[in-house]
Every structure is written in structure tokens, then in C-alpha cells.
Tab-separated table of C-alpha atoms in Angstrom:
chain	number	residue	atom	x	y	z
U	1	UNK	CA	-21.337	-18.342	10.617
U	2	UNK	CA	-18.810	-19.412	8.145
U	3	UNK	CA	-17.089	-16.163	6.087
U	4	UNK	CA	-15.024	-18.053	4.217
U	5	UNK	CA	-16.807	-17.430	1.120
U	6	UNK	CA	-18.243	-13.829	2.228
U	7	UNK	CA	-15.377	-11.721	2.888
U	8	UNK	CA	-12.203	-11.613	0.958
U	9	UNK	CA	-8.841	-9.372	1.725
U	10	UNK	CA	-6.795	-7.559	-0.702
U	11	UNK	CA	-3.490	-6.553	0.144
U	12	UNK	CA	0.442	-5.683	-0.629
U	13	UNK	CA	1.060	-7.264	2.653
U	14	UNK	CA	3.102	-5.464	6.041
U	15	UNK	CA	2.619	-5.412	9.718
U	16	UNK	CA	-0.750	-2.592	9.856
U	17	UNK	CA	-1.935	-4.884	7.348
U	18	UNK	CA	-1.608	-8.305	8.867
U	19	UNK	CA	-2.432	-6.397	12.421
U	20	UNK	CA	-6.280	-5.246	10.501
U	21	UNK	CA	-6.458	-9.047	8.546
U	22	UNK	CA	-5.898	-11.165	11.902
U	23	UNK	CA	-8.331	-8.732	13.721
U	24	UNK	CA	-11.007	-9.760	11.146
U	25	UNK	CA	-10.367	-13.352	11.478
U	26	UNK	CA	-10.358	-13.150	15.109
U	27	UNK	CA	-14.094	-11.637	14.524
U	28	UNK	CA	-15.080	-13.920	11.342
U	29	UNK	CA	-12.917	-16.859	10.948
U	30	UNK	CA	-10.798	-17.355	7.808
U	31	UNK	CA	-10.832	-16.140	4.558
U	32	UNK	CA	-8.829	-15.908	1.806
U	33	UNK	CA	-6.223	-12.606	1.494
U	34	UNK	CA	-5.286	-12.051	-2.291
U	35	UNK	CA	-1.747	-10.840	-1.241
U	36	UNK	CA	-0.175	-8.533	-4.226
U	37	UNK	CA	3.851	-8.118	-4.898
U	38	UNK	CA	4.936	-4.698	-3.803
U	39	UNK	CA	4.847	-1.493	-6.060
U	40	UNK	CA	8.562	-1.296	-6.637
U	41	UNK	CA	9.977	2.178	-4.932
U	42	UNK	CA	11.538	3.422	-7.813
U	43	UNK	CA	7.664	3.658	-9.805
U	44	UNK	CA	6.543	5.415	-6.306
U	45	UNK	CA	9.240	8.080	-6.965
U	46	UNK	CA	8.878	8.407	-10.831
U	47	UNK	CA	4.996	9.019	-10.190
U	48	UNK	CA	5.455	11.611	-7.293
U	49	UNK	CA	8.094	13.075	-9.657
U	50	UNK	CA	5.727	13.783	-12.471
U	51	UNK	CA	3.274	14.793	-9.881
U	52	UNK	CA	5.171	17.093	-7.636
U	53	UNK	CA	8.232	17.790	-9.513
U	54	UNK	CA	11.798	17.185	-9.094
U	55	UNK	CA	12.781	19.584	-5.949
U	56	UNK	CA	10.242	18.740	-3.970
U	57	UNK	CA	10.614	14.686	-4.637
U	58	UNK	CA	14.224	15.625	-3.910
U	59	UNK	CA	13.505	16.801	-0.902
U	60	UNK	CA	11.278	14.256	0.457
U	61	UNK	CA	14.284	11.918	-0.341
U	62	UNK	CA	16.430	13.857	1.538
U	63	UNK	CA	14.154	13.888	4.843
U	64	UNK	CA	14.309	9.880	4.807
U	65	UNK	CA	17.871	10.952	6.561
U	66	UNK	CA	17.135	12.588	9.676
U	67	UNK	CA	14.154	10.054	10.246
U	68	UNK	CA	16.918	7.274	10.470
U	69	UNK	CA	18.163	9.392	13.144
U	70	UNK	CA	14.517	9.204	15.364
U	71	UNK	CA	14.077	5.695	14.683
U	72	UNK	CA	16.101	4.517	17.719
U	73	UNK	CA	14.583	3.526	20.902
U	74	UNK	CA	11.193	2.706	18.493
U	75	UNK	CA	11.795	-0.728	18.490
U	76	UNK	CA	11.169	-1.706	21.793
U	77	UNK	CA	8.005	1.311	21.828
U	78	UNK	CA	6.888	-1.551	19.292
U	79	UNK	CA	7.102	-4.481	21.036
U	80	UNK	CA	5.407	-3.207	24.065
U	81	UNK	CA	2.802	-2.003	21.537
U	82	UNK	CA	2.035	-5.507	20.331
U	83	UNK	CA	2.222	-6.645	23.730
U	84	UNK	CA	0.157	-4.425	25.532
U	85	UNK	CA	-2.198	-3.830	22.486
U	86	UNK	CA	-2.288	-8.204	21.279
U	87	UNK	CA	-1.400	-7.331	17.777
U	88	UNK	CA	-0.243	-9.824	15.540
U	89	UNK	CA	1.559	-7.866	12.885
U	90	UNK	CA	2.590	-11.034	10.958
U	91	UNK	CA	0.727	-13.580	8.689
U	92	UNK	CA	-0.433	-16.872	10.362
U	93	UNK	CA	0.834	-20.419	9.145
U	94	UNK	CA	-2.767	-21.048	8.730
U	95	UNK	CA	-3.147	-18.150	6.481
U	96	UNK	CA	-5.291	-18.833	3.000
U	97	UNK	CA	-3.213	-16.357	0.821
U	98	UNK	CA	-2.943	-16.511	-2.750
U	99	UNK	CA	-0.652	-14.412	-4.443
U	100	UNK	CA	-1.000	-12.029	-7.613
U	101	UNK	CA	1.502	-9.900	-9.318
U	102	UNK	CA	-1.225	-6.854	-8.450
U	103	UNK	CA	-4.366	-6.027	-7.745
U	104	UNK	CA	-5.220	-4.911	-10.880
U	105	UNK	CA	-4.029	-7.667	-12.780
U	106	UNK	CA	-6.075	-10.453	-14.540
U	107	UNK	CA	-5.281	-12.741	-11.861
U	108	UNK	CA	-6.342	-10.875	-9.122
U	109	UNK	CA	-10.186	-10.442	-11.289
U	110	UNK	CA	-9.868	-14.384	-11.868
U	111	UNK	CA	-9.800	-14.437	-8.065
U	112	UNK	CA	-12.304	-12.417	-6.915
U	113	UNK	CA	-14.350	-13.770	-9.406
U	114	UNK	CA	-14.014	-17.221	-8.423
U	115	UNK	CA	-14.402	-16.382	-4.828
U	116	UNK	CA	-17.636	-14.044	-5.287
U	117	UNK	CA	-16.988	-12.565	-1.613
U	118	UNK	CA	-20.019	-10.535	-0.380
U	119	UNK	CA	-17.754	-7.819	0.581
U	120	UNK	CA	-13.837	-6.848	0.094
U	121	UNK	CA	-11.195	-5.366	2.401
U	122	UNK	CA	-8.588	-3.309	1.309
U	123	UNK	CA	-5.241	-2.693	3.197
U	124	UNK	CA	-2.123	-1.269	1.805
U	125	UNK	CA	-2.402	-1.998	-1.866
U	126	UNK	CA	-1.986	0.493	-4.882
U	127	UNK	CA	-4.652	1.719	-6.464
U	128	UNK	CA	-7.128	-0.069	-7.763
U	129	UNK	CA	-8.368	0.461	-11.142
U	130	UNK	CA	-12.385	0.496	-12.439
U	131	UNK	CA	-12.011	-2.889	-13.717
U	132	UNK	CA	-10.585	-4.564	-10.596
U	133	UNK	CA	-13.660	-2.757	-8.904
U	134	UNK	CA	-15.981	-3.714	-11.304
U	135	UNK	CA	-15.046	-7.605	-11.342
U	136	UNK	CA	-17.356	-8.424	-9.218
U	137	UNK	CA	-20.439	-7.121	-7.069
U	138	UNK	CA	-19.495	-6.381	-3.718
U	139	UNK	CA	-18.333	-3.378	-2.018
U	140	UNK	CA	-14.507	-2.426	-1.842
U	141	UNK	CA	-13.461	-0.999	1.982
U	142	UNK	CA	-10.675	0.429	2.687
U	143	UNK	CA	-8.355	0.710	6.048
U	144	UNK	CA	-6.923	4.109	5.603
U	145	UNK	CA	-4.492	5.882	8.309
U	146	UNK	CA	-5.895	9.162	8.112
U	147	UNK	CA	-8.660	11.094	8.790
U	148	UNK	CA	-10.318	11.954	5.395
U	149	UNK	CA	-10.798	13.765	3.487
U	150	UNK	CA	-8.682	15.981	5.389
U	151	UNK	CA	-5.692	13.767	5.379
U	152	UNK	CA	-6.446	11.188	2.101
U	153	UNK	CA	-2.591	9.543	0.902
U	154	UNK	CA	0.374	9.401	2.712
U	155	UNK	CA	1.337	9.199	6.787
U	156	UNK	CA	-1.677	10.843	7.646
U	157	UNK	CA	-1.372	10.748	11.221
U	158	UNK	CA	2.051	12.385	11.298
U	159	UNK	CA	0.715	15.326	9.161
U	160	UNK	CA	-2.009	15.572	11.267
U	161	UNK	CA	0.386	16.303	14.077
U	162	UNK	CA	3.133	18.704	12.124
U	163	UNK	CA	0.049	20.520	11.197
U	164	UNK	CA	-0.790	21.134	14.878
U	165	UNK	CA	-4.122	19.573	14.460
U	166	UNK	CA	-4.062	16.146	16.716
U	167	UNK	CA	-7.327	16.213	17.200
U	168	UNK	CA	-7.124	14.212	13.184
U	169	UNK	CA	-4.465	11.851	14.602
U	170	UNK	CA	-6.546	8.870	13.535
U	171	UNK	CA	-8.151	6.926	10.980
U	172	UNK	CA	-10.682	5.939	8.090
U	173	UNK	CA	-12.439	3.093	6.840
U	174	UNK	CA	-14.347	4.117	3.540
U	175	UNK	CA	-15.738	2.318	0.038
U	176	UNK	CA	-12.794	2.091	-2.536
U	177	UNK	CA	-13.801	4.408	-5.993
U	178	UNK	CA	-11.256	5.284	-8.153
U	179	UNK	CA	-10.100	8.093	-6.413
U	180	UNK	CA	-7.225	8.420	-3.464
U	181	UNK	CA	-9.131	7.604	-0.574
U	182	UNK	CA	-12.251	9.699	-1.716
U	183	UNK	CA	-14.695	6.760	-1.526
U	184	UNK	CA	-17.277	7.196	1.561
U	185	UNK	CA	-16.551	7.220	4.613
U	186	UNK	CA	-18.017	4.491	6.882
U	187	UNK	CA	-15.932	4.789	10.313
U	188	UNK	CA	-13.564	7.004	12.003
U	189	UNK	CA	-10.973	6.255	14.902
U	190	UNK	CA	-9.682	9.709	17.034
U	191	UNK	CA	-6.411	8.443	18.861
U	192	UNK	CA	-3.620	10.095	20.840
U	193	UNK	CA	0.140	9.361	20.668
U	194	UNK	CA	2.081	8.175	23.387
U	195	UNK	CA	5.036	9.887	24.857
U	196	UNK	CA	8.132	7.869	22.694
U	197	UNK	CA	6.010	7.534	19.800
U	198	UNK	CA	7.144	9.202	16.306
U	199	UNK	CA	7.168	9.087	12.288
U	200	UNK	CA	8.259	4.898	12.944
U	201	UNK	CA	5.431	4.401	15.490
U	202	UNK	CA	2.250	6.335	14.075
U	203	UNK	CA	1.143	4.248	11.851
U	204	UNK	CA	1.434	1.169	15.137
U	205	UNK	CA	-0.486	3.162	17.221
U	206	UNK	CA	-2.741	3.791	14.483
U	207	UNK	CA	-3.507	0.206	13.730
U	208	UNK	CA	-3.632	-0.695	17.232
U	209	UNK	CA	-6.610	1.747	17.925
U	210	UNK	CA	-8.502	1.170	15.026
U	211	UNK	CA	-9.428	-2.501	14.572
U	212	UNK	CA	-12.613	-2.231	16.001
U	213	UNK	CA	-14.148	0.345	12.893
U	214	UNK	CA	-12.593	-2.438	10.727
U	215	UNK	CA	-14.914	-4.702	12.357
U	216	UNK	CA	-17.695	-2.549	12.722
U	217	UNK	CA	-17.378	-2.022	8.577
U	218	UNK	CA	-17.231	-5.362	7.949
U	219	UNK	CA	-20.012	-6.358	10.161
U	220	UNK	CA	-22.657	-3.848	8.073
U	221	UNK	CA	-21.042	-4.911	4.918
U	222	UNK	CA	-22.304	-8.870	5.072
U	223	UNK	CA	-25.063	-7.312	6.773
U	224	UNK	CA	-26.148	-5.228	3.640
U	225	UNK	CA	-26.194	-1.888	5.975
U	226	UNK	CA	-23.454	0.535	5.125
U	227	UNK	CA	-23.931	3.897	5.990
U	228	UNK	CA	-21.199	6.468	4.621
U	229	UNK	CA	-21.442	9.520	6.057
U	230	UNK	CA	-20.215	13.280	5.624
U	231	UNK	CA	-17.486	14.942	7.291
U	232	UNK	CA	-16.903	18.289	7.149
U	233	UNK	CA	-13.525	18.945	6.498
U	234	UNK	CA	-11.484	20.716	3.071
U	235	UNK	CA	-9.950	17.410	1.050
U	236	UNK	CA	-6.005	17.829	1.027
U	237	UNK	CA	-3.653	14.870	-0.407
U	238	UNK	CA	-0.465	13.946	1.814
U	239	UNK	CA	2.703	12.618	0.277
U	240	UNK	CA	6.245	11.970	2.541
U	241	UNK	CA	7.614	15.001	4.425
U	242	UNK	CA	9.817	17.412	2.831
U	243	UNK	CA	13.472	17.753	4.875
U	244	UNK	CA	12.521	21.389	6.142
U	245	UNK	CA	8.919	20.083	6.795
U	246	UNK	CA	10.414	17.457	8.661
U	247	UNK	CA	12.907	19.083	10.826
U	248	UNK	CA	10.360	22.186	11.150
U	249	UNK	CA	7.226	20.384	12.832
U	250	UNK	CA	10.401	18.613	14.868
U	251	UNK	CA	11.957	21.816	16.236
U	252	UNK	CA	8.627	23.172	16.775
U	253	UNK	CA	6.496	20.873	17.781
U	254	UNK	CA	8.669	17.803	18.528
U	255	UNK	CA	6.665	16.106	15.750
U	256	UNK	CA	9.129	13.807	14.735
């Protein structure tokens, strides 16, 4: 069965994304990926600025320097990830991409609108806004590394660790709303690190273990038989860590 008119990607691009796209294709065939440019770093800190205030943005900042120091040695846990595991963290020469300054812009809408997929999936993109999810009728599902709604934003699987609670190292694939990842939740993936692995390789291992509730999504989504479900867990939003959360869950629980 052809999909190239029934599923449709959206994306800012990156390895976990291109890992969760190629999976799909392996499973479908191709489609078209509506690749957006990047959110630009310095709007990512403005935001959490106004959100969580100076000191603690300041201090996040200030952790990005002892994680330079742990990414050593990560590289190679990497490639004998995507060996071992067959990812392909890159985009194929065959790849049907067209590009977008965002997903919320008008040409994204012209897009999906033209394409009129049967269902959409989300990887590694900004939020998207009502209209974007209102452009056309089909459901929105997102690849999310974290277990929600326990772990919804940022580097989920890390906190999950520094928190002492691995048994959330994993993920989420749930419908888009307008919300940070507070849509329904479809699948969930329960992993375990690997001895080398840390704040560089997470997200990897992550990816890795979790293509097959991508597929499983996408399958009941051109099937018309999505099922969210409820998990009981309190909601908390995840941002970067802080320098003394960083270099705490380190020292104390060689969360690194």
C-alpha cells in the first residue's frame, strides 16, 4: 500500500528525527517530510528567560560547561549505537523534503493542505499553533523523549534519571494539542541506559528503543483506531539542567 499521500512528517530536522522518519519509511514507503528552519537559540533563551527568570536561565547556561567535559568517549558509544541498533540518523538522497521557514507558517498550511495526509508525524519541531493544527483533518502525533506527563519538555530521559526514577527513562508518542506535550498519549517505550551512556547519549538510546511505538502509532492512525490512554502520573515540565542540578545528580548518582 502506497503512503505517499497518507502520511506526512513535520520536522526541524536532527539525527532522533531522521532515526524515527527512516524507521517509518522502512515500514510505509516514502512520504513527504515538511522540514522547518531551526528556532534560532537566542529566541529559546529569551522565552525560558521570561518563563523562568534570569538566574535560573543563567544557570542552565552555565551547566552547558561541565557537559562539554562528559561528552568525550560518546562518540564512538554512538557509532556502535547506530551499528548495533541499524539507525540511520541522517536524511536519505531519496528523501521528498520540502522546506518551510516553520511549521506554523503559511507555507507549511499550503503544504499540508495540498498534501491532505490521513495522518501527521511530529518530531522535533516548535510548537505548533491552532491554526497549523487546524489546516487540515488529520491527527497530529508526536515522538516525544519522555515519559509524560511526568516528564513533558526538555531531556526527559536524563531527568528521569537525576530524579532517581529510571524506571521513566523512556518515551511518548501522543496527539499534538496546543499544549507542551499534553496531547494523549498513544504509546510508551520503558528503556535502560547502557554503562558509557550520558546527557550526549540519552536521547540515542532513546530513539533507538522506541521506533517500534512510532510504528505502532502510525499503523492505528491510517487505520482510523487510535486509542490514547491514561497514565497515572503528576504532569511536571522539564527545561535544561541547572549547573548544581547537573553536577548534583553527577556526584550522586553518576547521572551525567
Amino acid at each position: 500500500m502506497s503512503t505517499s499521500n497518507q502520511i506526512v512528517a513535520l520536522t526541524a530536522g536532527g539525527p532522533h528525527s531522521w532515526i524515527m522518519i527512516n524507521a517509518l519509511r522502512e515500514r510505509f514507503g516514502d512520504f513527504p517530510v515538511i522540514l522547518e528552519e531551526g528556532e534560532p537559540a537566542s529566541r529559546l533563551w529569551r522565552r525560558r528567560m521570561k518563563m523562568l527568570g534570569p538566574l535560573k536561565v543563567a544557570s542552565m547556561q552555565a551547566a552547558r560547561l561541565p557537559m562539554k567535559l562528559t561528552k568525550r568517549g560518546t562518540e564512538r558509544v554512538i557509532r556502535e549505537m547506530i551499528e548495533s541498533e541499524g539507525l540511520k540518523p541522517d536524511a536519505l538522497a531519496d528523501a521528498n523534503i520540502i522546506n518551510v521557514p516553520s511549521v506554523n507558517s503559511d507555507a507549511c498550511r499550503a503544504a499540508l493542505e495540498k498534501l491532505q495526509p490521513k495522518a501527521i508525524f511530529v518530531v522535533s519541531t516548535r510548537m505548533i499553533g491552532k491554526n497549523t493544527l487546524a489546516s487540515v483533518d488529520a491527527p497530529f502525533i508526536n515522538y516525544h523523549s519522555g515519559i509524560n506527563p511526568a516528564y513533558r519538555g526538555m531531556f526527559g530521559g536524563y531527568f528521569a534519571l537525576a530524579n532517581g526514577e529510571p524506571e521513566h527513562f523512556g518515551a511518548t508518542v501522543h496527539l499534538v494539542d496546543e499544549g507542551v506535550d499534553t496531547g494523549g498519549i498513544l504509546y510508551q517505550s520503558r528503556l535502560e541506559p547502557k554503562p558509557g551512556d550520558n546527557f550526549h547519549t540519552y536521547l540515542w538510546r532513546l530513539a533507538a528503543g522506541s521506533r517500534g511505538i512510532v510504528i505502532e502509532a502510525m499503523e492505528d492512525a491510517l487505520a482510523g483506531t487510535l486509542s490514547p490512554v491514561h497514565v497515572n502520573l503528576p504532569s511536571n515540565q522539564w527545561f535544561a539542567p541547572t549547573l548544581g542540578g547537573y553536577v548534583w545528580a553527577g556526584l550522586s548518582r553518576g547521572v551525567w
